[in-house]
Amino acid sequence: MNDSPLPPSDDDSDTEITTDEPAAVRKDSLVQLTFAEARVLGCLLEKEATTPDYYPLTLNQLFAACNQSSNREPVTDLGTDEVEEAMEGLRYKHLGILVRQAGARVAKNKHTIEQIFPYLTEGERSLICVLLLRGQQTVGELRQRTERMHHFSSIESTEATLQRLCDYDPHPLIRLIPAGGGRRVPTYVHLFCGEPDTSAFSAAIPPASSRSESVASPSWREEMEQQLNELREEIATLRSEVQSLKDELGA
């Protein structure tokens, strides 16, 4: 499904107009998302932080973000209808809205995580984002993979931020999976899709032989691979933006 055009606006300003406005919600239990909804929310958080000039996202941009091959585990092949349905689910759960910007012909998609979690810090949001996009990870992996969104000065500061999310009031947002049962180091998972099945993690043994090795600074090869992935992501975003402009112009 392509982005739906909107009637032109008489307002020439850059004012953002929401087409549906969620109220602030505080729930006694954590909102539960489908896998697709979690992927969409993670993409919106990521693009807001890393490519703010292209945020909010059109449906085509969101579709490309969900299915990009870099910084995603697992890599998916969601259809545009699945992405649109997932976004509708986020809107229903007060985690997203559809907006239009003055002069734009298509609606755009925006997360509203601050409506339910108004006190999340930048670091906390970046960790949630990467956990939504890449699943179970060690503290070292999380520190490295959030670098473009937030700089953690040390492993200890990363762990402290993760602990705040584990202790989040009124309900935890993530869970620490202790070492053991085939796991050589502790890992973290988000709880937006429910409690994790820890038995499923037993076969996933990190290659590091110790915790100190698992949280060490990435090698030059890993840094180069990360930079290459970032360039691929930027190219995919630019291609998506060009396609969106063509759609708006009716090309």
Coordinates of N, CA and C in Angstrom, one line a residue:
M1 N 0.8 -1.2 0.0 CA 0.0 0.0 0.0 C 0.9 1.2 0.0
N2 N 0.6 2.2 -0.9 CA 1.4 3.4 -1.0 C 1.0 4.4 0.1
D3 N 1.8 5.5 0.3 CA 1.4 6.5 1.2 C 0.2 7.2 0.6
S4 N -0.8 7.5 1.5 CA -2.0 8.1 1.1 C -1.9 9.6 1.1
P5 N -2.2 10.2 -0.1 CA -2.1 11.7 -0.2 C -3.1 12.4 0.7
L6 N -2.8 13.6 1.1 CA -3.7 14.4 1.9 C -4.0 15.7 1.1
P7 N -5.1 16.3 1.3 CA -5.4 17.5 0.6 C -4.5 18.6 1.0
P8 N -4.2 19.5 0.0 CA -3.2 20.6 0.3 C -3.7 21.5 1.4
S9 N -2.7 22.1 2.1 CA -3.1 23.0 3.2 C -2.9 24.4 2.8
D10 N -3.7 25.3 3.4 CA -3.6 26.7 3.1 C -2.5 27.3 4.0
D11 N -2.1 26.6 5.0 CA -1.1 27.1 5.9 C 0.3 26.8 5.3
D12 N 1.1 27.9 5.1 CA 2.4 27.8 4.6 C 3.5 27.7 5.6
S13 N 3.1 27.6 6.9 CA 4.1 27.5 7.9 C 4.6 26.0 8.0
D14 N 5.6 25.8 8.9 CA 6.1 24.4 9.1 C 5.4 23.8 10.2
T15 N 4.3 24.3 10.6 CA 3.6 23.7 11.7 C 3.2 22.2 11.5
E16 N 3.4 21.4 12.5 CA 3.1 20.0 12.4 C 1.6 19.8 12.9
I17 N 0.8 19.1 12.1 CA -0.6 18.9 12.5 C -0.8 17.5 12.7
T18 N -1.3 17.1 13.9 CA -1.6 15.7 14.1 C -3.0 15.3 13.7
T19 N -3.1 14.2 13.1 CA -4.5 13.7 12.6 C -5.1 12.8 13.7
D20 N -4.4 12.4 14.7 CA -4.9 11.7 15.8 C -4.0 12.0 17.0
E21 N -4.6 12.4 18.1 CA -3.8 12.8 19.2 C -4.1 11.9 20.4
P22 N -3.1 11.1 20.9 CA -3.3 10.2 22.0 C -3.2 11.0 23.3
A23 N -4.0 10.6 24.3 CA -3.9 11.2 25.6 C -2.8 10.5 26.4
A24 N -2.2 11.2 27.4 CA -1.2 10.6 28.2 C -1.8 9.4 29.0
V25 N -1.1 8.3 29.0 CA -1.7 7.1 29.6 C -0.7 6.5 30.6
R26 N -1.1 6.2 31.7 CA -0.3 5.4 32.7 C -1.0 4.1 33.0
K27 N -0.3 3.0 32.7 CA -1.0 1.7 32.9 C -0.3 1.0 34.0
D28 N -1.1 0.1 34.6 CA -0.5 -0.7 35.7 C 0.3 -1.9 35.2
S29 N 0.2 -2.2 33.9 CA 1.0 -3.2 33.3 C 1.6 -2.7 32.0
L30 N 2.7 -3.2 31.6 CA 3.4 -2.8 30.4 C 2.6 -3.1 29.2
V31 N 2.5 -2.1 28.3 CA 1.8 -2.4 27.0 C 2.5 -3.5 26.3
Q32 N 1.7 -4.4 25.7 CA 2.3 -5.5 25.0 C 2.1 -5.3 23.5
L33 N 3.3 -5.5 22.8 CA 3.3 -5.3 21.3 C 3.6 -6.6 20.6
T34 N 3.1 -6.6 19.3 CA 3.5 -7.7 18.4 C 4.9 -7.5 18.0
F35 N 5.5 -8.5 17.3 CA 6.8 -8.3 16.8 C 6.9 -7.2 15.8
A36 N 5.9 -7.1 14.9 CA 6.0 -6.0 13.9 C 5.8 -4.6 14.6
E37 N 5.0 -4.5 15.6 CA 4.8 -3.3 16.3 C 6.1 -2.9 17.0
A38 N 6.8 -3.8 17.6 CA 8.0 -3.6 18.3 C 9.1 -3.1 17.2
R39 N 9.1 -3.7 16.1 CA 10.1 -3.3 15.0 C 9.8 -1.9 14.5
V40 N 8.5 -1.6 14.3 CA 8.1 -0.2 13.9 C 8.5 0.8 14.9
L41 N 8.2 0.5 16.2 CA 8.5 1.5 17.3 C 10.0 1.7 17.3
G42 N 10.8 0.6 17.2 CA 12.2 0.7 17.3 C 12.8 1.6 16.1
C43 N 12.2 1.4 14.9 CA 12.6 2.2 13.8 C 12.3 3.6 13.9
L44 N 11.2 4.0 14.5 CA 10.8 5.4 14.7 C 11.7 6.0 15.7
L45 N 12.0 5.3 16.8 CA 13.0 5.8 17.8 C 14.4 6.0 17.1
E46 N 14.8 5.1 16.3 CA 16.1 5.1 15.7 C 16.2 6.3 14.7
K47 N 15.3 6.4 13.8 CA 15.3 7.5 12.8 C 15.2 8.9 13.4
E48 N 14.4 9.0 14.4 CA 14.3 10.3 15.1 C 15.7 10.7 15.6
A49 N 16.4 9.8 16.1 CA 17.7 10.1 16.7 C 18.8 10.3 15.7
T50 N 18.8 9.4 14.7 CA 20.0 9.3 13.8 C 19.8 10.1 12.5
T51 N 18.5 10.3 12.0 CA 18.3 11.1 10.8 C 17.1 12.0 11.0
P52 N 17.2 13.0 11.9 CA 16.1 13.8 12.3 C 15.5 14.6 11.1
D53 N 16.4 14.9 10.1 CA 15.9 15.7 9.0 C 14.8 14.9 8.2
Y54 N 14.8 13.6 8.3 CA 13.8 12.8 7.6 C 12.7 12.3 8.5
Y55 N 12.6 12.8 9.7 CA 11.6 12.3 10.6 C 10.6 13.4 10.9
P56 N 9.3 13.1 11.0 CA 8.6 11.8 11.0 C 8.7 11.1 9.6
L57 N 8.4 9.8 9.6 CA 8.6 9.0 8.4 C 7.3 8.7 7.6
T58 N 7.4 8.8 6.3 CA 6.3 8.3 5.5 C 6.2 6.8 5.6
L59 N 5.1 6.3 5.1 CA 4.9 4.8 5.1 C 6.0 4.1 4.4
N60 N 6.4 4.7 3.2 CA 7.5 4.1 2.4 C 8.8 4.1 3.2
Q61 N 9.1 5.2 3.8 CA 10.3 5.3 4.6 C 10.3 4.3 5.8
L62 N 9.2 4.2 6.4 CA 9.0 3.3 7.6 C 9.2 1.8 7.1
F63 N 8.6 1.5 5.9 CA 8.7 0.2 5.3 C 10.2 -0.1 5.1
A64 N 10.9 0.8 4.5 CA 12.4 0.6 4.2 C 13.2 0.4 5.5
A65 N 12.8 1.2 6.5 CA 13.5 1.1 7.8 C 13.3 -0.2 8.5
C66 N 12.1 -0.7 8.4 CA 11.8 -2.0 9.1 C 12.6 -3.2 8.4
N67 N 12.8 -3.1 7.1 CA 13.4 -4.2 6.4 C 14.8 -4.0 6.0
Q68 N 15.5 -2.9 6.5 CA 16.9 -2.8 6.1 C 17.7 -3.9 6.7
S69 N 18.8 -4.2 6.0 CA 19.7 -5.3 6.4 C 20.6 -5.0 7.5
S70 N 20.9 -3.7 7.7 CA 21.9 -3.4 8.8 C 21.2 -3.0 10.1
N71 N 21.8 -3.3 11.2 CA 21.3 -3.0 12.5 C 19.9 -3.6 12.8
R72 N 19.6 -4.8 12.3 CA 18.4 -5.4 12.5 C 18.6 -6.9 12.8
E73 N 18.0 -7.4 13.8 CA 18.1 -8.9 14.1 C 16.7 -9.3 14.6
P74 N 16.0 -10.1 13.9 CA 16.4 -10.6 12.6 C 16.0 -9.6 11.5
V75 N 16.7 -9.8 10.3 CA 16.3 -9.1 9.1 C 15.0 -9.6 8.7
T76 N 14.1 -8.7 8.3 CA 12.7 -9.0 8.0 C 12.4 -8.7 6.5
D77 N 11.2 -9.2 6.1 CA 10.7 -8.8 4.8 C 9.2 -8.5 5.0
L78 N 8.9 -7.6 5.8 CA 7.5 -7.2 6.1 C 6.9 -6.5 4.9
G79 N 5.7 -6.7 4.6 CA 5.0 -6.0 3.6 C 4.5 -4.6 4.0
T80 N 4.2 -3.8 3.1 CA 3.7 -2.4 3.5 C 2.4 -2.5 4.2
D81 N 1.6 -3.5 3.9 CA 0.3 -3.6 4.6 C 0.6 -4.1 6.1
E82 N 1.6 -4.9 6.3 CA 2.0 -5.3 7.7 C 2.6 -4.1 8.5
V83 N 3.4 -3.3 7.8 CA 3.9 -2.2 8.5 C 2.8 -1.2 8.8
E84 N 1.9 -1.0 7.9 CA 0.8 0.0 8.2 C -0.1 -0.5 9.3
E85 N -0.3 -1.8 9.3 CA -1.1 -2.4 10.4 C -0.4 -2.3 11.7
A86 N 0.9 -2.5 11.7 CA 1.6 -2.4 13.0 C 1.6 -0.9 13.5
M87 N 1.7 0.0 12.6 CA 1.6 1.4 13.0 C 0.2 1.7 13.5
E88 N -0.8 1.2 12.9 CA -2.2 1.4 13.5 C -2.3 0.8 14.9
G89 N -1.6 -0.4 15.1 CA -1.6 -1.0 16.4 C -0.9 0.0 17.4
L90 N 0.2 0.6 17.0 CA 0.9 1.5 17.9 C 0.0 2.7 18.3
R91 N -0.7 3.2 17.3 CA -1.6 4.3 17.5 C -2.7 3.9 18.5
Y92 N -3.3 2.7 18.3 CA -4.3 2.2 19.3 C -3.8 2.1 20.7
K93 N -2.5 1.8 20.8 CA -1.9 1.6 22.1 C -1.2 2.8 22.6
H94 N -1.5 4.0 22.0 CA -1.0 5.3 22.4 C 0.6 5.4 22.3
L95 N 1.2 4.7 21.4 CA 2.6 4.8 21.2 C 3.0 5.4 19.8
G96 N 2.0 5.8 19.1 CA 2.2 6.4 17.8 C 1.1 7.3 17.3
I97 N 1.4 8.2 16.4 CA 0.4 9.1 15.8 C 0.7 9.2 14.3
L98 N -0.3 9.6 13.6 CA -0.2 10.0 12.2 C -0.3 11.5 12.1
V99 N 0.7 12.1 11.4 CA 0.8 13.5 11.4 C 0.9 14.0 9.9
R100 N 0.6 15.2 9.7 CA 0.8 15.9 8.4 C 1.5 17.2 8.7
Q101 N 2.5 17.5 7.8 CA 3.2 18.7 7.9 C 2.7 19.7 6.9
A102 N 2.7 20.9 7.2 CA 2.1 21.9 6.2 C 2.8 21.8 4.9
G103 N 2.1 21.7 3.8 CA 2.6 21.6 2.5 C 2.9 20.2 2.0
A104 N 2.9 19.2 2.9 CA 3.1 17.8 2.6 C 1.8 17.2 2.1
R105 N 2.0 16.3 1.1 CA 0.8 15.6 0.5 C 0.6 14.3 1.1
V106 N 1.5 13.8 1.8 CA 1.3 12.4 2.4 C 1.4 12.5 3.9
A107 N 0.7 11.7 4.6 CA 0.8 11.6 6.1 C 2.1 11.0 6.5
K108 N 2.6 11.3 7.7 CA 3.8 10.7 8.2 C 3.6 10.1 9.6
N109 N 4.5 9.2 9.9 CA 4.3 8.5 11.2 C 5.3 8.9 12.2
K110 N 4.8 8.9 13.4 CA 5.7 9.4 14.5 C 5.4 8.6 15.8
H111 N 6.4 8.3 16.6 CA 6.2 7.6 17.8 C 5.7 8.6 18.9
T112 N 5.1 8.1 19.9 CA 4.7 9.0 21.1 C 5.0 8.3 22.4
I113 N 6.2 7.7 22.4 CA 6.6 6.9 23.6 C 6.6 7.8 24.9
E114 N 6.8 9.1 24.7 CA 6.8 10.0 25.8 C 5.4 10.2 26.4
Q115 N 4.4 9.8 25.7 CA 3.0 9.9 26.3 C 2.9 8.9 27.4
I116 N 3.5 7.7 27.3 CA 3.3 6.7 28.3 C 4.5 6.7 29.3
F117 N 5.7 7.0 28.7 CA 6.9 7.0 29.5 C 7.6 8.4 29.4
P118 N 7.0 9.4 30.1 CA 7.4 10.8 29.9 C 8.8 11.1 30.5
Y119 N 9.4 10.2 31.3 CA 10.6 10.6 32.0 C 11.8 9.8 31.5
L120 N 11.7 9.1 30.4 CA 12.9 8.4 29.9 C 14.0 9.4 29.4
T121 N 15.2 9.1 29.8 CA 16.3 9.9 29.3 C 16.7 9.5 27.9
E122 N 17.6 10.3 27.3 CA 18.1 9.9 26.0 C 18.8 8.6 26.0
G123 N 19.6 8.3 27.0 CA 20.3 7.0 27.1 C 19.4 5.9 27.3
E124 N 18.3 6.0 28.1 CA 17.3 5.0 28.3 C 16.6 4.7 27.0
R125 N 16.2 5.8 26.3 CA 15.5 5.6 25.0 C 16.4 4.9 24.0
S126 N 17.7 5.2 23.9 CA 18.6 4.6 23.0 C 18.7 3.1 23.3
L127 N 18.8 2.7 24.5 CA 18.9 1.3 24.9 C 17.6 0.5 24.5
I128 N 16.4 1.1 24.8 CA 15.2 0.5 24.4 C 15.1 0.3 22.9
C129 N 15.5 1.4 22.2 CA 15.5 1.3 20.7 C 16.3 0.1 20.2
V130 N 17.5 0.0 20.7 CA 18.4 -1.1 20.1 C 17.9 -2.5 20.6
L131 N 17.3 -2.6 21.8 CA 16.8 -3.8 22.2 C 15.6 -4.2 21.4
L132 N 14.7 -3.2 21.0 CA 13.6 -3.5 20.1 C 14.0 -4.0 18.8
L133 N 15.1 -3.4 18.3 CA 15.6 -3.7 16.9 C 16.5 -4.9 16.8
R134 N 17.2 -5.3 17.9 CA 18.1 -6.4 17.8 C 18.0 -7.5 18.8
G135 N 17.0 -7.4 19.7 CA 16.8 -8.4 20.7 C 17.8 -8.5 21.7
Q136 N 18.0 -9.8 22.2 CA 18.9 -10.1 23.4 C 20.3 -9.6 23.1
Q137 N 20.9 -8.9 24.0 CA 22.3 -8.4 23.8 C 23.0 -8.2 25.1
T138 N 24.3 -8.2 25.0 CA 25.2 -8.0 26.2 C 25.3 -6.5 26.4
V139 N 25.8 -6.1 27.6 CA 26.0 -4.7 27.9 C 27.0 -4.1 27.0
G140 N 28.1 -4.9 26.6 CA 29.1 -4.4 25.7 C 28.5 -4.1 24.3
E141 N 27.7 -5.0 23.8 CA 27.0 -4.8 22.5 C 26.1 -3.6 22.6
L142 N 25.4 -3.4 23.6 CA 24.4 -2.3 23.8 C 25.2 -1.0 23.8
R143 N 26.3 -1.0 24.5 CA 27.0 0.3 24.6 C 27.5 0.7 23.2
Q144 N 28.0 -0.3 22.4 CA 28.6 0.0 21.1 C 27.5 0.4 20.1
R145 N 26.3 -0.3 20.2 CA 25.3 -0.1 19.2 C 24.4 1.1 19.4
T146 N 24.5 1.7 20.6 CA 23.8 2.9 20.9 C 24.6 4.2 20.6
E147 N 25.8 4.0 20.2 CA 26.8 5.1 20.1 C 26.3 6.3 19.3
R148 N 25.6 5.9 18.2 CA 25.1 7.0 17.3 C 23.9 7.8 17.9
M149 N 23.3 7.2 18.9 CA 22.1 7.9 19.5 C 22.5 8.5 20.9
H150 N 23.4 7.9 21.6 CA 23.8 8.4 22.9 C 25.2 7.8 23.3
H151 N 26.1 8.6 23.8 CA 27.4 8.2 24.2 C 27.4 7.8 25.6
F152 N 27.7 6.5 25.9 CA 27.9 6.1 27.3 C 29.4 6.1 27.6
S153 N 29.8 6.8 28.6 CA 31.2 7.0 28.9 C 31.9 5.8 29.3
S154 N 31.2 4.8 29.8 CA 31.8 3.6 30.3 C 30.8 2.4 30.4
I155 N 31.3 1.2 30.6 CA 30.4 0.1 30.7 C 29.6 0.3 32.0
E156 N 30.2 0.8 33.0 CA 29.5 1.0 34.3 C 28.3 2.0 34.1
S157 N 28.5 3.0 33.4 CA 27.3 3.9 33.1 C 26.2 3.3 32.3
T158 N 26.7 2.4 31.4 CA 25.7 1.7 30.6 C 24.9 0.7 31.5
E159 N 25.6 0.0 32.4 CA 24.9 -0.9 33.3 C 24.0 -0.2 34.2
A160 N 24.4 1.0 34.7 CA 23.5 1.8 35.6 C 22.2 2.2 34.9
T161 N 22.3 2.6 33.6 CA 21.1 3.0 32.9 C 20.3 1.8 32.6
L162 N 20.9 0.6 32.3 CA 20.1 -0.6 32.1 C 19.4 -1.0 33.4
Q163 N 20.0 -0.8 34.6 CA 19.4 -1.1 35.8 C 18.2 -0.3 36.1
R164 N 18.3 1.0 35.7 CA 17.1 1.9 35.9 C 15.9 1.4 35.1
L165 N 16.2 0.9 33.9 CA 15.1 0.3 33.1 C 14.6 -1.0 33.7
C166 N 15.4 -1.8 34.3 CA 15.0 -3.0 35.0 C 14.1 -2.6 36.2
D167 N 14.4 -1.5 36.8 CA 13.7 -1.1 38.0 C 12.6 0.0 37.7
Y168 N 12.3 0.2 36.5 CA 11.4 1.3 36.1 C 10.0 1.2 36.8
D169 N 9.5 2.3 37.3 CA 8.2 2.4 37.9 C 7.2 2.9 37.0
P170 N 6.0 2.2 36.9 CA 5.5 1.2 37.8 C 5.7 -0.2 37.3
H171 N 6.5 -0.5 36.2 CA 6.8 -1.8 35.8 C 8.1 -1.8 35.0
P172 N 8.9 -2.9 35.1 CA 10.1 -3.0 34.4 C 9.9 -2.9 32.9
L173 N 10.9 -2.3 32.2 CA 10.8 -2.2 30.7 C 11.8 -3.3 30.1
I174 N 12.8 -3.7 30.8 CA 13.7 -4.7 30.3 C 14.0 -5.7 31.4
R175 N 14.6 -6.8 31.0 CA 15.0 -7.8 32.0 C 16.4 -8.3 31.8
L176 N 17.1 -8.5 32.9 CA 18.5 -9.0 32.9 C 18.4 -10.6 32.9
I177 N 19.0 -11.2 31.9 CA 19.1 -12.7 31.8 C 20.5 -13.1 32.4
P178 N 20.5 -13.6 33.6 CA 21.8 -13.9 34.2 C 22.6 -15.0 33.3
A179 N 23.9 -15.0 33.5 CA 24.7 -16.0 32.9 C 24.3 -17.4 33.5
G180 N 24.6 -18.4 32.7 CA 24.2 -19.7 33.2 C 23.3 -20.4 32.1
G181 N 23.2 -21.7 32.2 CA 22.4 -22.5 31.3 C 22.9 -22.4 29.9
G182 N 24.2 -22.3 29.7 CA 24.8 -22.2 28.4 C 25.1 -20.7 28.0
R183 N 24.7 -19.8 28.9 CA 25.1 -18.4 28.6 C 26.3 -18.0 29.5
R184 N 27.3 -17.6 28.8 CA 28.6 -17.3 29.5 C 28.6 -15.9 30.1
V185 N 27.8 -15.0 29.6 CA 27.7 -13.6 30.2 C 26.2 -13.2 30.3
P186 N 25.9 -12.3 31.2 CA 24.5 -11.8 31.3 C 24.1 -11.0 30.0
T187 N 22.9 -11.1 29.7 CA 22.3 -10.4 28.6 C 21.1 -9.6 29.0
Y188 N 20.6 -8.7 28.2 CA 19.4 -8.0 28.5 C 18.4 -8.2 27.3
V189 N 17.1 -8.2 27.7 CA 16.0 -8.2 26.7 C 14.9 -7.2 27.1
H190 N 14.2 -6.7 26.1 CA 13.1 -5.9 26.4 C 11.8 -6.7 26.8
L191 N 10.9 -6.1 27.4 CA 9.6 -6.8 27.8 C 8.4 -6.3 27.1
F192 N 8.6 -5.5 26.0 CA 7.4 -5.0 25.3 C 6.6 -6.1 24.5
C193 N 7.3 -7.2 24.4 CA 6.6 -8.3 23.7 C 6.3 -9.5 24.7
G194 N 6.3 -9.1 26.0 CA 6.1 -10.1 27.1 C 7.4 -10.6 27.7
E195 N 7.2 -11.5 28.7 CA 8.3 -12.0 29.4 C 9.1 -13.0 28.4
P196 N 10.4 -12.9 28.5 CA 11.2 -13.7 27.6 C 11.2 -15.2 28.0
D197 N 11.3 -16.1 27.0 CA 11.5 -17.5 27.2 C 12.9 -17.8 27.4
T198 N 13.4 -17.9 28.7 CA 14.8 -18.0 28.9 C 15.4 -19.3 28.4
S199 N 14.6 -20.3 28.2 CA 15.1 -21.6 27.7 C 15.5 -21.4 26.3
A200 N 14.9 -20.5 25.6 CA 15.3 -20.3 24.2 C 16.7 -19.7 24.0
F201 N 17.2 -19.1 25.1 CA 18.5 -18.5 25.0 C 19.7 -19.4 25.3
S202 N 19.4 -20.6 25.8 CA 20.4 -21.6 26.2 C 21.4 -21.9 25.1
A203 N 20.9 -22.0 23.8 CA 21.7 -22.4 22.7 C 22.5 -21.2 22.2
A204 N 22.2 -20.0 22.6 CA 22.9 -18.8 22.1 C 24.0 -18.5 23.0
I205 N 25.2 -19.1 22.8 CA 26.3 -18.9 23.6 C 27.3 -17.8 23.0
P206 N 27.5 -16.7 23.7 CA 28.4 -15.7 23.1 C 29.8 -16.2 22.9
P207 N 30.5 -15.7 21.9 CA 31.8 -16.3 21.6 C 32.9 -15.9 22.6
A208 N 32.6 -14.8 23.4 CA 33.7 -14.4 24.4 C 33.8 -15.4 25.5
S209 N 35.1 -15.6 25.9 CA 35.4 -16.6 26.9 C 35.2 -16.0 28.3
S210 N 35.0 -14.7 28.4 CA 34.8 -14.1 29.8 C 34.0 -12.8 29.6
R211 N 33.5 -12.3 30.7 CA 32.7 -11.1 30.7 C 33.6 -9.9 30.2
S212 N 34.8 -9.9 30.7 CA 35.7 -8.8 30.4 C 35.9 -8.7 28.9
E213 N 36.0 -9.9 28.2 CA 36.2 -9.9 26.8 C 35.0 -9.5 26.1
S214 N 33.8 -9.8 26.6 CA 32.6 -9.5 26.0 C 32.3 -8.0 26.0
V215 N 32.8 -7.3 26.9 CA 32.5 -5.9 27.0 C 33.7 -5.0 26.5
A216 N 34.7 -5.6 26.0 CA 35.9 -4.9 25.5 C 35.5 -4.0 24.3
S217 N 36.4 -3.0 24.1 CA 36.2 -2.1 23.0 C 36.2 -2.9 21.7
P218 N 35.4 -2.5 20.7 CA 35.3 -3.3 19.4 C 36.6 -3.1 18.7
S219 N 37.0 -4.1 17.9 CA 38.2 -4.1 17.1 C 38.0 -3.2 15.9
W220 N 39.1 -2.9 15.2 CA 39.1 -2.0 14.1 C 38.1 -2.6 13.0
R221 N 38.1 -3.9 12.9 CA 37.3 -4.5 11.9 C 35.8 -4.3 12.2
E222 N 35.5 -4.5 13.5 CA 34.1 -4.2 13.9 C 33.7 -2.8 13.7
E223 N 34.6 -1.9 14.0 CA 34.3 -0.4 13.8 C 34.1 -0.1 12.3
M224 N 34.9 -0.7 11.4 CA 34.7 -0.5 10.0 C 33.4 -1.1 9.5
E225 N 33.0 -2.3 10.0 CA 31.8 -2.9 9.7 C 30.6 -2.0 10.2
Q226 N 30.7 -1.4 11.4 CA 29.7 -0.6 11.9 C 29.5 0.7 11.0
Q227 N 30.7 1.3 10.6 CA 30.6 2.5 9.7 C 30.0 2.1 8.4
L228 N 30.3 0.9 7.9 CA 29.8 0.5 6.6 C 28.3 0.3 6.7
N229 N 27.8 -0.3 7.8 CA 26.4 -0.4 8.0 C 25.7 0.9 8.1
E230 N 26.3 1.9 8.8 CA 25.7 3.2 8.9 C 25.6 3.9 7.5
L231 N 26.6 3.7 6.7 CA 26.5 4.3 5.3 C 25.4 3.6 4.5
R232 N 25.3 2.3 4.6 CA 24.2 1.6 3.9 C 22.9 2.1 4.4
E233 N 22.8 2.3 5.7 CA 21.5 2.8 6.2 C 21.2 4.2 5.7
E234 N 22.2 5.1 5.7 CA 21.9 6.4 5.2 C 21.5 6.4 3.7
I235 N 22.2 5.5 2.9 CA 21.8 5.4 1.5 C 20.4 4.9 1.4
A236 N 20.0 3.9 2.2 CA 18.6 3.4 2.1 C 17.6 4.5 2.5
T237 N 18.0 5.3 3.5 CA 17.1 6.4 3.9 C 16.9 7.5 2.8
L238 N 18.1 7.8 2.1 CA 18.0 8.8 1.0 C 17.2 8.2 -0.1
R239 N 17.3 7.0 -0.4 CA 16.5 6.4 -1.5 C 15.1 6.4 -1.2
S240 N 14.7 6.1 0.1 CA 13.4 6.2 0.5 C 12.8 7.6 0.4
E241 N 13.6 8.6 0.8 CA 13.2 10.0 0.7 C 12.9 10.4 -0.7
V242 N 13.8 10.0 -1.6 CA 13.6 10.3 -3.0 C 12.3 9.7 -3.5
Q243 N 12.1 8.5 -3.2 CA 10.8 7.8 -3.6 C 9.6 8.5 -3.0
S244 N 9.7 9.0 -1.8 CA 8.6 9.7 -1.2 C 8.3 11.0 -1.9
L245 N 9.4 11.7 -2.3 CA 9.3 13.0 -3.0 C 8.6 12.7 -4.4
K246 N 9.0 11.6 -5.0 CA 8.4 11.2 -6.3 C 6.9 11.0 -6.1
D247 N 6.5 10.3 -5.0 CA 5.1 10.0 -4.7 C 4.4 11.3 -4.5
E248 N 5.0 12.2 -3.8 CA 4.3 13.5 -3.5 C 4.1 14.3 -4.8
L249 N 5.0 14.2 -5.7 CA 5.0 15.0 -6.9 C 4.2 14.2 -8.0
G250 N 3.8 13.0 -7.7 CA 3.0 12.2 -8.6 C 3.8 11.7 -9.8
A251 N 5.1 11.6 -9.6 CA 6.0 11.1 -10.6 C 5.9 9.6 -10.8

